[in-house]
CSV table of C-alpha atoms in Angstrom, one decimal:
chain,number,residue,atom,x,y,z
A,1,UNK,CA,-0.1,0.4,0.1
A,2,UNK,CA,2.7,2.0,0.5
A,3,UNK,CA,4.3,2.2,-2.7
A,4,UNK,CA,1.0,2.6,-4.2
A,5,UNK,CA,0.9,5.8,-2.3
A,6,UNK,CA,4.5,6.6,-3.3
A,7,UNK,CA,3.4,6.1,-7.1
A,8,UNK,CA,0.1,7.4,-7.1
A,9,UNK,CA,0.9,10.5,-4.8
A,10,UNK,CA,4.4,11.1,-5.5
A,11,UNK,CA,3.5,14.9,-6.3
A,12,UNK,CA,1.8,15.8,-3.4
A,13,UNK,CA,4.3,14.2,-0.7
A,14,UNK,CA,7.0,16.3,-3.2
A,15,UNK,CA,4.8,19.4,-2.5
A,16,UNK,CA,4.3,18.9,1.2
A,17,UNK,CA,7.8,17.9,1.6
A,18,UNK,CA,8.7,21.6,0.2
A,19,UNK,CA,6.3,22.9,2.2
A,20,UNK,CA,7.5,21.2,5.2
A,21,UNK,CA,11.2,22.2,4.5
A,22,UNK,CA,10.1,25.6,4.5
A,23,UNK,CA,8.3,26.2,8.0
A,24,UNK,CA,11.4,24.3,9.2
A,25,UNK,CA,13.7,27.1,7.5
A,26,UNK,CA,10.8,29.9,9.0
A,27,UNK,CA,11.2,28.5,12.4
A,28,UNK,CA,15.3,28.7,12.4
A,29,UNK,CA,14.8,32.4,13.4
A,30,UNK,CA,13.1,31.1,16.3
A,31,UNK,CA,14.4,28.1,17.0
A,32,UNK,CA,18.4,28.0,15.5
A,33,UNK,CA,20.5,29.4,18.7
A,34,UNK,CA,23.1,30.7,16.5
A,35,UNK,CA,27.0,30.2,17.8
A,36,UNK,CA,27.6,28.8,20.9
A,37,UNK,CA,30.2,28.9,23.5
A,38,UNK,CA,31.1,28.6,27.0
A,39,UNK,CA,33.3,30.1,29.7
A,40,UNK,CA,34.1,28.2,32.7
A,41,UNK,CA,34.5,30.0,36.5
A,42,UNK,CA,36.0,27.8,39.4
A,43,UNK,CA,35.1,28.6,42.9
A,44,UNK,CA,37.9,27.5,45.0
A,45,UNK,CA,37.6,25.4,48.9
A,46,UNK,CA,35.0,23.2,49.6
A,47,UNK,CA,31.2,24.5,49.0
A,48,UNK,CA,27.6,22.9,49.5
A,49,UNK,CA,25.5,22.3,46.8
A,50,UNK,CA,22.8,25.1,46.9
A,51,UNK,CA,25.3,27.6,47.8
A,52,UNK,CA,27.1,26.3,44.1
A,53,UNK,CA,22.6,27.0,42.8
A,54,UNK,CA,23.2,30.2,44.1
A,55,UNK,CA,26.4,31.4,42.7
A,56,UNK,CA,25.2,30.1,39.4
A,57,UNK,CA,22.0,32.8,39.8
A,58,UNK,CA,24.2,35.2,40.3
A,59,UNK,CA,26.0,34.5,37.4
A,60,UNK,CA,22.5,35.3,35.7
A,61,UNK,CA,21.7,38.2,37.6
A,62,UNK,CA,20.3,41.9,36.1
A,63,UNK,CA,23.7,43.3,37.6
A,64,UNK,CA,26.3,41.1,36.0
A,65,UNK,CA,24.1,40.9,32.9
A,66,UNK,CA,24.1,45.0,33.0
A,67,UNK,CA,27.7,45.5,33.4
A,68,UNK,CA,28.7,43.3,30.9
A,69,UNK,CA,26.6,44.6,28.7
A,70,UNK,CA,27.6,48.1,29.1
A,71,UNK,CA,31.0,47.0,28.6
A,72,UNK,CA,30.2,45.2,25.4
A,73,UNK,CA,28.5,48.2,24.3
A,74,UNK,CA,24.7,46.6,23.8
A,75,UNK,CA,22.5,48.7,26.4
A,76,UNK,CA,21.0,46.9,29.3
A,77,UNK,CA,21.4,43.4,30.3
A,78,UNK,CA,17.9,42.5,28.8
A,79,UNK,CA,18.6,41.7,25.5
A,80,UNK,CA,21.7,39.5,27.0
A,81,UNK,CA,19.1,37.3,29.4
A,82,UNK,CA,18.0,35.0,26.5
A,83,UNK,CA,21.6,34.9,25.9
A,84,UNK,CA,23.6,33.7,28.8
A,85,UNK,CA,22.3,30.2,30.3
A,86,UNK,CA,24.5,28.6,33.7
A,87,UNK,CA,25.4,25.4,34.7
A,88,UNK,CA,26.4,24.0,38.0
A,89,UNK,CA,29.6,21.1,37.1
A,90,UNK,CA,31.4,18.7,38.7
A,91,UNK,CA,34.6,19.8,40.9
A,92,UNK,CA,32.9,23.3,42.1
A,93,UNK,CA,32.5,24.9,38.3
A,94,UNK,CA,29.9,27.0,37.0
A,95,UNK,CA,29.7,27.0,33.1
A,96,UNK,CA,28.2,30.1,31.9
A,97,UNK,CA,27.3,29.6,28.1
A,98,UNK,CA,26.8,32.4,25.7
A,99,UNK,CA,24.9,32.0,22.2
A,100,UNK,CA,24.9,34.9,19.6
A,101,UNK,CA,24.5,35.5,15.7
A,102,UNK,CA,28.4,35.5,15.4
A,103,UNK,CA,30.8,33.2,16.8
A,104,UNK,CA,33.3,36.5,18.2
A,105,UNK,CA,30.1,38.0,19.6
A,106,UNK,CA,29.5,34.9,21.3
A,107,UNK,CA,33.0,34.5,22.5
A,108,UNK,CA,32.8,38.2,23.6
A,109,UNK,CA,29.6,37.6,25.8
A,110,UNK,CA,30.5,34.6,27.4
A,111,UNK,CA,34.1,36.1,28.5
A,112,UNK,CA,32.8,39.0,29.7
A,113,UNK,CA,29.6,37.6,31.5
A,114,UNK,CA,32.5,35.4,33.2
A,115,UNK,CA,34.7,38.2,34.4
A,116,UNK,CA,31.8,40.7,35.7
A,117,UNK,CA,30.2,37.7,37.0
A,118,UNK,CA,33.6,37.0,39.0
A,119,UNK,CA,34.3,40.6,40.6
A,120,UNK,CA,30.4,40.9,41.3
A,121,UNK,CA,31.1,38.1,43.6
A,122,UNK,CA,34.3,39.0,45.1
A,123,UNK,CA,33.1,42.3,46.0
A,124,UNK,CA,29.5,40.7,47.3
A,125,UNK,CA,32.0,38.7,49.8
A,126,UNK,CA,34.5,42.2,50.7
A,127,UNK,CA,31.3,43.8,51.6
A,128,UNK,CA,29.2,41.7,53.5
A,129,UNK,CA,32.2,39.8,55.2
A,130,UNK,CA,34.2,42.3,56.7
A,131,UNK,CA,32.5,40.8,60.4
A,132,UNK,CA,33.0,37.0,59.5
A,133,UNK,CA,37.3,37.6,58.9
A,134,UNK,CA,37.2,39.6,62.6
A,135,UNK,CA,35.7,36.7,64.0
A,136,UNK,CA,38.4,34.2,62.3
A,137,UNK,CA,40.8,36.5,62.8
A,138,UNK,CA,40.0,36.5,67.1
A,139,UNK,CA,39.6,32.3,66.3
A,140,UNK,CA,42.5,32.0,64.7
A,141,UNK,CA,44.4,34.4,67.4
A,142,UNK,CA,42.5,32.1,70.5
A,143,UNK,CA,44.0,28.8,68.9
A,144,UNK,CA,47.0,29.8,68.7
A,145,UNK,CA,47.2,30.7,72.1
A,146,UNK,CA,45.8,27.3,73.1
A,147,UNK,CA,48.6,25.6,71.3
A,148,UNK,CA,51.4,27.7,72.9
A,149,UNK,CA,49.8,26.9,76.4
A,150,UNK,CA,49.6,23.5,75.3
A,151,UNK,CA,52.7,22.9,73.8
A,152,UNK,CA,54.1,25.0,77.4
A,153,UNK,CA,52.8,22.1,79.5
A,154,UNK,CA,54.0,19.4,77.2
A,155,UNK,CA,57.5,21.3,78.3
A,156,UNK,CA,57.0,20.8,81.7
A,157,UNK,CA,55.8,17.7,81.7
A,158,UNK,CA,58.4,16.4,79.7
A,159,UNK,CA,60.5,17.9,82.2
A,160,UNK,CA,59.4,16.2,85.5
A,161,UNK,CA,59.2,12.5,83.8
A,162,UNK,CA,63.3,12.7,82.2
A,163,UNK,CA,64.6,11.3,85.3
A,164,UNK,CA,63.5,8.1,84.4
A,165,UNK,CA,62.0,6.9,87.4
A,166,UNK,CA,58.8,4.2,87.2
A,167,UNK,CA,56.3,5.6,89.6
A,168,UNK,CA,52.2,6.0,89.9
A,169,UNK,CA,53.4,10.0,88.9
A,170,UNK,CA,55.5,9.0,85.9
A,171,UNK,CA,52.7,6.5,84.3
A,172,UNK,CA,49.8,9.6,85.1
A,173,UNK,CA,52.5,12.5,83.3
A,174,UNK,CA,52.8,10.5,80.6
A,175,UNK,CA,49.3,9.4,79.9
A,176,UNK,CA,48.3,13.4,80.3
A,177,UNK,CA,50.9,14.3,78.2
A,178,UNK,CA,49.4,12.2,75.4
A,179,UNK,CA,46.1,13.4,75.8
A,180,UNK,CA,47.9,16.9,75.4
A,181,UNK,CA,49.4,16.1,72.6
A,182,UNK,CA,46.1,14.9,70.8
A,183,UNK,CA,44.4,17.8,72.0
A,184,UNK,CA,47.3,19.9,70.0
A,185,UNK,CA,46.7,18.0,67.2
A,186,UNK,CA,42.8,18.6,67.0
A,187,UNK,CA,44.2,22.4,67.8
A,188,UNK,CA,46.1,22.5,64.6
A,189,UNK,CA,43.4,20.8,62.6
A,190,UNK,CA,41.2,23.5,63.3
A,191,UNK,CA,43.6,26.1,62.7
A,192,UNK,CA,44.0,24.9,59.2
A,193,UNK,CA,40.2,24.6,58.4
A,194,UNK,CA,40.1,28.2,59.6
A,195,UNK,CA,43.0,29.4,57.3
A,196,UNK,CA,41.2,27.6,54.4
A,197,UNK,CA,37.7,29.1,55.2
A,198,UNK,CA,39.1,32.2,55.3
A,199,UNK,CA,40.2,31.3,51.3
A,200,UNK,CA,36.3,30.6,50.3
A,201,UNK,CA,35.9,34.1,48.3
A,202,UNK,CA,38.5,33.4,45.7
A,203,UNK,CA,37.3,32.6,42.0
A,204,UNK,CA,39.1,32.0,39.0
A,205,UNK,CA,38.2,32.2,35.3
A,206,UNK,CA,39.3,29.1,33.9
A,207,UNK,CA,41.0,30.6,30.4
A,208,UNK,CA,38.7,32.7,27.8
A,209,UNK,CA,36.2,30.6,26.1
A,210,UNK,CA,36.6,28.7,22.7
A,211,UNK,CA,35.3,30.7,19.2
A,212,UNK,CA,32.9,28.5,17.9
A,213,UNK,CA,33.7,27.6,14.5
A,214,UNK,CA,30.3,26.0,13.5
A,215,UNK,CA,26.4,27.0,14.5
A,216,UNK,CA,25.3,25.4,17.1
A,217,UNK,CA,22.4,22.7,16.6
A,218,UNK,CA,19.5,23.3,15.4
A,219,UNK,CA,20.8,24.9,12.0
A,220,UNK,CA,18.4,26.2,9.2
A,221,UNK,CA,19.8,23.3,6.9
A,222,UNK,CA,19.1,20.7,10.0
A,223,UNK,CA,15.3,22.5,10.6
A,224,UNK,CA,14.4,22.2,7.0
A,225,UNK,CA,15.6,18.7,6.5
A,226,UNK,CA,13.4,18.0,9.3
A,227,UNK,CA,10.6,19.6,8.5
A,228,UNK,CA,10.5,18.4,5.0
A,229,UNK,CA,10.6,14.7,6.5
A,230,UNK,CA,8.0,15.7,9.0
A,231,UNK,CA,5.6,17.0,6.5
A,232,UNK,CA,6.5,14.1,4.3
A,233,UNK,CA,5.8,11.2,6.7
A,234,UNK,CA,2.5,13.2,8.0
A,235,UNK,CA,1.2,13.2,4.3
A,236,UNK,CA,2.0,8.9,3.7
A,237,UNK,CA,0.6,8.6,7.1
A,238,UNK,CA,-2.8,10.6,5.9
A,239,UNK,CA,-2.4,8.6,2.7
A,240,UNK,CA,-2.8,5.6,4.7
A,241,UNK,CA,-5.1,6.7,7.1
A,242,UNK,CA,-7.6,7.6,4.7
A,243,UNK,CA,-7.4,4.1,2.6
A,244,UNK,CA,-8.0,2.8,6.2
A,245,UNK,CA,-10.8,4.6,7.0
A,246,UNK,CA,-12.7,4.5,3.3
A,247,UNK,CA,-15.9,3.1,3.2
A,248,UNK,CA,-16.5,2.3,-0.5
A,249,UNK,CA,-16.3,-1.3,-1.2
A,250,UNK,CA,-14.6,-3.1,-3.5
A,251,UNK,CA,-15.0,-7.0,-2.7
A,252,UNK,CA,-17.4,-8.3,-4.8
A,253,UNK,CA,-20.1,-10.4,-2.5
A,254,UNK,CA,-20.1,-7.0,-0.3
A,255,UNK,CA,-21.4,-5.3,-3.8
A,256,UNK,CA,-23.8,-7.8,-4.7
A,257,UNK,CA,-25.8,-8.0,-1.0
A,258,UNK,CA,-25.8,-4.4,-1.0
A,259,UNK,CA,-26.9,-3.7,-4.1
A,260,UNK,CA,-29.6,-6.4,-3.8
A,261,UNK,CA,-28.4,-8.9,-6.6
A,262,UNK,CA,-25.5,-10.6,-7.7
A,263,UNK,CA,-22.4,-9.8,-9.6
A,264,UNK,CA,-23.2,-10.8,-13.1
A,265,UNK,CA,-19.7,-9.6,-14.6
A,266,UNK,CA,-16.2,-7.8,-13.4
A,267,UNK,CA,-14.4,-5.9,-16.3
A,268,UNK,CA,-10.9,-4.3,-16.4
A,269,UNK,CA,-11.3,-0.9,-17.8
A,270,UNK,CA,-7.7,1.7,-18.9
A,271,UNK,CA,-8.6,4.3,-16.3
A,272,UNK,CA,-9.1,7.1,-18.6
A,273,UNK,CA,-10.0,10.5,-17.0
A,274,UNK,CA,-13.5,11.9,-17.7
A,275,UNK,CA,-12.9,14.4,-20.3
A,276,UNK,CA,-15.9,16.6,-19.1
A,277,UNK,CA,-14.8,17.4,-15.8
A,278,UNK,CA,-13.0,20.6,-15.3
A,279,UNK,CA,-9.7,20.1,-13.3
A,280,UNK,CA,-8.5,22.6,-11.0
A,281,UNK,CA,-4.7,23.9,-11.6
A,282,UNK,CA,-3.7,22.4,-8.2
A,283,UNK,CA,-5.2,19.0,-9.8
A,284,UNK,CA,-3.4,19.7,-13.0
A,285,UNK,CA,-0.1,19.8,-10.9
A,286,UNK,CA,-0.9,17.6,-8.3
A,287,UNK,CA,-2.5,15.0,-10.3
A,288,UNK,CA,-4.8,14.4,-6.9
A,289,UNK,CA,-8.0,14.1,-8.4
A,290,UNK,CA,-7.4,10.5,-9.6
A,291,UNK,CA,-7.6,7.5,-7.4
A,292,UNK,CA,-4.4,6.8,-5.9
A,293,UNK,CA,-4.6,3.2,-5.4
A,294,UNK,CA,-6.1,1.9,-9.0
A,295,UNK,CA,-4.6,-1.4,-9.7
A,296,UNK,CA,-1.6,-1.7,-12.0
A,297,UNK,CA,-1.1,-4.6,-14.9
A,298,UNK,CA,2.3,-5.5,-16.8
A,299,UNK,CA,0.2,-5.4,-20.0
A,300,UNK,CA,0.2,-2.9,-22.8
A,301,UNK,CA,-3.5,-0.6,-23.2
A,302,UNK,CA,-4.3,-2.3,-26.1
A,303,UNK,CA,-4.3,-6.1,-24.7
A,304,UNK,CA,-7.4,-4.6,-22.2
A,305,UNK,CA,-10.8,-5.1,-24.1
A,306,UNK,CA,-14.0,-4.9,-22.2
A,307,UNK,CA,-16.4,-5.4,-25.3
A,308,UNK,CA,-15.7,-9.5,-24.8
A,309,UNK,CA,-17.1,-9.2,-21.4
A,310,UNK,CA,-20.4,-7.0,-22.5
A,311,UNK,CA,-20.9,-8.8,-25.6
A,312,UNK,CA,-21.1,-11.8,-22.9
A,313,UNK,CA,-22.9,-10.0,-20.8
A,314,UNK,CA,-25.3,-9.0,-23.1
A,315,UNK,CA,-25.7,-12.2,-24.5
A,316,UNK,CA,-26.8,-13.3,-21.2
A,317,UNK,CA,-29.3,-10.9,-20.7
A,318,UNK,CA,-30.7,-10.5,-24.1
A,319,UNK,CA,-33.8,-11.7,-23.8
A,320,UNK,CA,-34.7,-9.1,-21.0
A,321,UNK,CA,-35.7,-5.6,-21.2
A,322,UNK,CA,-33.8,-3.9,-18.3
A,323,UNK,CA,-32.7,-0.1,-16.9
A,324,UNK,CA,-29.4,0.0,-16.7
A,325,UNK,CA,-28.5,2.1,-13.7
A,326,UNK,CA,-25.3,4.2,-13.5
A,327,UNK,CA,-24.3,6.6,-10.0
A,328,UNK,CA,-23.5,10.2,-10.6
A,329,UNK,CA,-20.0,11.2,-11.0
A,330,UNK,CA,-18.5,7.0,-11.8
A,331,UNK,CA,-17.2,8.1,-15.3
A,332,UNK,CA,-16.0,5.0,-15.9
A,333,UNK,CA,-19.4,3.2,-15.3
A,334,UNK,CA,-21.1,5.5,-17.2
A,335,UNK,CA,-19.0,4.4,-20.2
A,336,UNK,CA,-19.7,1.0,-19.5
A,337,UNK,CA,-22.9,1.3,-19.9
A,338,UNK,CA,-23.3,3.0,-23.2
A,339,UNK,CA,-21.2,0.4,-24.5
A,340,UNK,CA,-23.5,-2.3,-23.1
A,341,UNK,CA,-26.7,-0.2,-24.2
A,342,UNK,CA,-25.2,-0.2,-28.0
A,343,UNK,CA,-24.4,-3.3,-27.6
A,344,UNK,CA,-27.9,-4.7,-26.2
A,345,UNK,CA,-29.7,-3.1,-29.7
A,346,UNK,CA,-31.5,-0.6,-27.8
A,347,UNK,CA,-32.9,-3.3,-25.5
A,348,UNK,CA,-31.2,-1.9,-22.3
A,349,UNK,CA,-32.3,2.3,-21.4
A,350,UNK,CA,-29.9,3.8,-19.3
A,351,UNK,CA,-30.3,6.1,-16.4
A,352,UNK,CA,-27.8,8.1,-14.0
A,353,UNK,CA,-29.0,8.5,-10.2
A,354,UNK,CA,-27.1,10.4,-8.1
A,355,UNK,CA,-25.9,8.3,-5.2
A,356,UNK,CA,-27.1,10.1,-1.9
A,357,UNK,CA,-30.6,10.8,-3.0
A,358,UNK,CA,-31.2,8.4,-5.7
A,359,UNK,CA,-34.7,8.3,-7.7
A,360,UNK,CA,-35.7,5.9,-9.9
A,361,UNK,CA,-38.4,6.7,-12.4
A,362,UNK,CA,-41.3,4.4,-13.2
A,363,UNK,CA,-39.7,2.5,-16.6
A,364,UNK,CA,-41.8,-0.1,-18.7
A,365,UNK,CA,-38.7,-2.8,-17.6
A,366,UNK,CA,-38.1,-6.3,-16.4
A,367,UNK,CA,-35.5,-5.3,-14.0
A,368,UNK,CA,-32.1,-3.5,-13.3
A,369,UNK,CA,-28.8,-4.0,-14.0
A,370,UNK,CA,-26.5,-1.8,-11.3
A,371,UNK,CA,-23.0,-0.9,-13.4
A,372,UNK,CA,-20.9,1.1,-11.3
A,373,UNK,CA,-17.2,1.2,-10.6
A,374,UNK,CA,-15.0,-0.4,-8.3
A,375,UNK,CA,-14.4,1.3,-5.0
A,376,UNK,CA,-16.6,4.1,-5.9
A,377,UNK,CA,-19.8,4.1,-3.6
A,378,UNK,CA,-20.2,2.8,-0.1
A,379,UNK,CA,-22.6,0.3,1.1
A,380,UNK,CA,-25.4,3.0,2.2
A,381,UNK,CA,-25.3,4.5,-1.4
A,382,UNK,CA,-25.3,0.8,-2.7
A,383,UNK,CA,-28.8,-0.1,-0.5
A,384,UNK,CA,-30.2,3.2,-0.9
A,385,UNK,CA,-29.9,2.4,-4.9
A,386,UNK,CA,-31.6,-0.5,-4.4
A,387,UNK,CA,-34.6,0.7,-2.3
A,388,UNK,CA,-34.9,2.9,-5.0
A,389,UNK,CA,-35.1,0.5,-7.8
A,390,UNK,CA,-37.7,-1.4,-5.3
A,391,UNK,CA,-40.0,1.8,-5.2
A,392,UNK,CA,-40.2,2.0,-8.9
A,393,UNK,CA,-41.1,-1.6,-8.4
A,394,UNK,CA,-37.9,-2.7,-10.8
A,395,UNK,CA,-36.5,-5.6,-9.6
A,396,UNK,CA,-32.2,-5.7,-9.4
A,397,UNK,CA,-31.4,-8.5,-11.3
A,398,UNK,CA,-27.5,-8.2,-10.7
A,399,UNK,CA,-24.3,-5.7,-11.1
A,400,UNK,CA,-21.6,-5.2,-13.4
A,401,UNK,CA,-18.4,-4.1,-11.8
A,402,UNK,CA,-16.0,-1.8,-13.6
A,403,UNK,CA,-12.4,-1.9,-12.7
A,404,UNK,CA,-10.2,0.6,-13.8
A,405,UNK,CA,-6.4,-0.4,-13.7
A,406,UNK,CA,-3.8,1.2,-15.1
A,407,UNK,CA,-1.3,-0.9,-18.2
A,408,UNK,CA,2.6,-0.6,-17.0
A,409,UNK,CA,3.5,-1.0,-20.6
A,410,UNK,CA,3.4,1.0,-23.4
A,411,UNK,CA,4.5,0.7,-27.2
A,412,UNK,CA,6.5,2.7,-29.2
A,413,UNK,CA,5.0,4.5,-31.8
A,414,UNK,CA,5.3,4.0,-35.2
A,415,UNK,CA,6.8,6.6,-37.3
A,416,UNK,CA,4.2,8.5,-39.4
A,417,UNK,CA,4.8,8.3,-43.2
A,418,UNK,CA,6.6,10.7,-45.4
A,419,UNK,CA,4.1,12.8,-47.3
A,420,UNK,CA,4.4,12.7,-50.7
A,421,UNK,CA,5.7,15.5,-53.0
A,422,UNK,CA,3.9,17.1,-55.5
A,423,UNK,CA,6.0,15.6,-58.4
A,424,UNK,CA,5.3,12.2,-56.7
A,425,UNK,CA,1.6,12.8,-56.5
A,426,UNK,CA,1.3,14.4,-60.1
A,427,UNK,CA,2.7,10.8,-61.0
A,428,UNK,CA,0.6,8.3,-59.0
A,429,UNK,CA,3.8,7.1,-57.2
A,430,UNK,CA,2.6,4.7,-54.5
């Protein structure tokens, strides 16, 4: 079925693909980010996860963006808000990503925002950390005094136990000396931790941002290709869905049951467009006014001859005067009904009914022969035609199905005979 759609509606699918490419190219003005680059800022010292998230928000604050925009000559930072984003990476690193229409501008934005972020964060820590620095200095001084006192006590204890006598007092002193040594080690560890905490505010820009060599995804070609593929697939799925939901009958038994009579003949004819139908410009260009699911047969067009089947059908029904009913708009059935009536020597009369509201006039006939194309009418339409025949007091003797096909072979056209010259015509040359 997919192959039939591709063969019968390839023009429509190509137009949909082109339309999708145009939509994708147009959406690149909104979806394509342009050039993207990043700059990394390292926050030294141990950091909590919440603190890193706070610093990430500071990097995109209005103050930082306004300062960066002022240096870059871009006015306020509102224009940079959609161009700059931050993420927290492992190792206390904040990644600042910048996008712009040009690679040079993206690099400049990333570098400048990183620098302004470091300056602003340093200013905040300096202005709000005076009391914290004073408290840390006092704590360090206290720890140093504790270390000094402990060292002095250790010296005194060492002198008392230096005589080498082992008594109860010397054992107690040695125990106390070991405890004091443990205490001084803890004090030194606290002092080192305090010195480390005093450097929390230091930040370093880890090199400049690299200049991007190509635009970031999704680019204009990617969006155009994606839009073309998406519209093509939607068009293909739409045709398949329409084929699945099509209620027009194609099975002979179902058609016979709905029409109220047996199928007397199924005739293959070459699919020929209706010359009287007016085709719109869209239909001429796309060719979507023709059914895409017409069967293709591997024969030459002149090898398909429906007259043989028409003669057999007429010979079978010649002794009866019939009314040949054709649904309006069924070109193949209308042509076939005319051929059948001509072969019957006016024993058959062709009438056309509207499939939506069929009305059959009273006629002097022995029955009705319904001629219709395969896959052109639903079951309810055929039931309506059968009921209209019954209202006219006529019985449906059977149905003749016309199945349009498309030959895949073609014969080479014979070259025309050369025209005779005036001298040959006068001389009577054959």
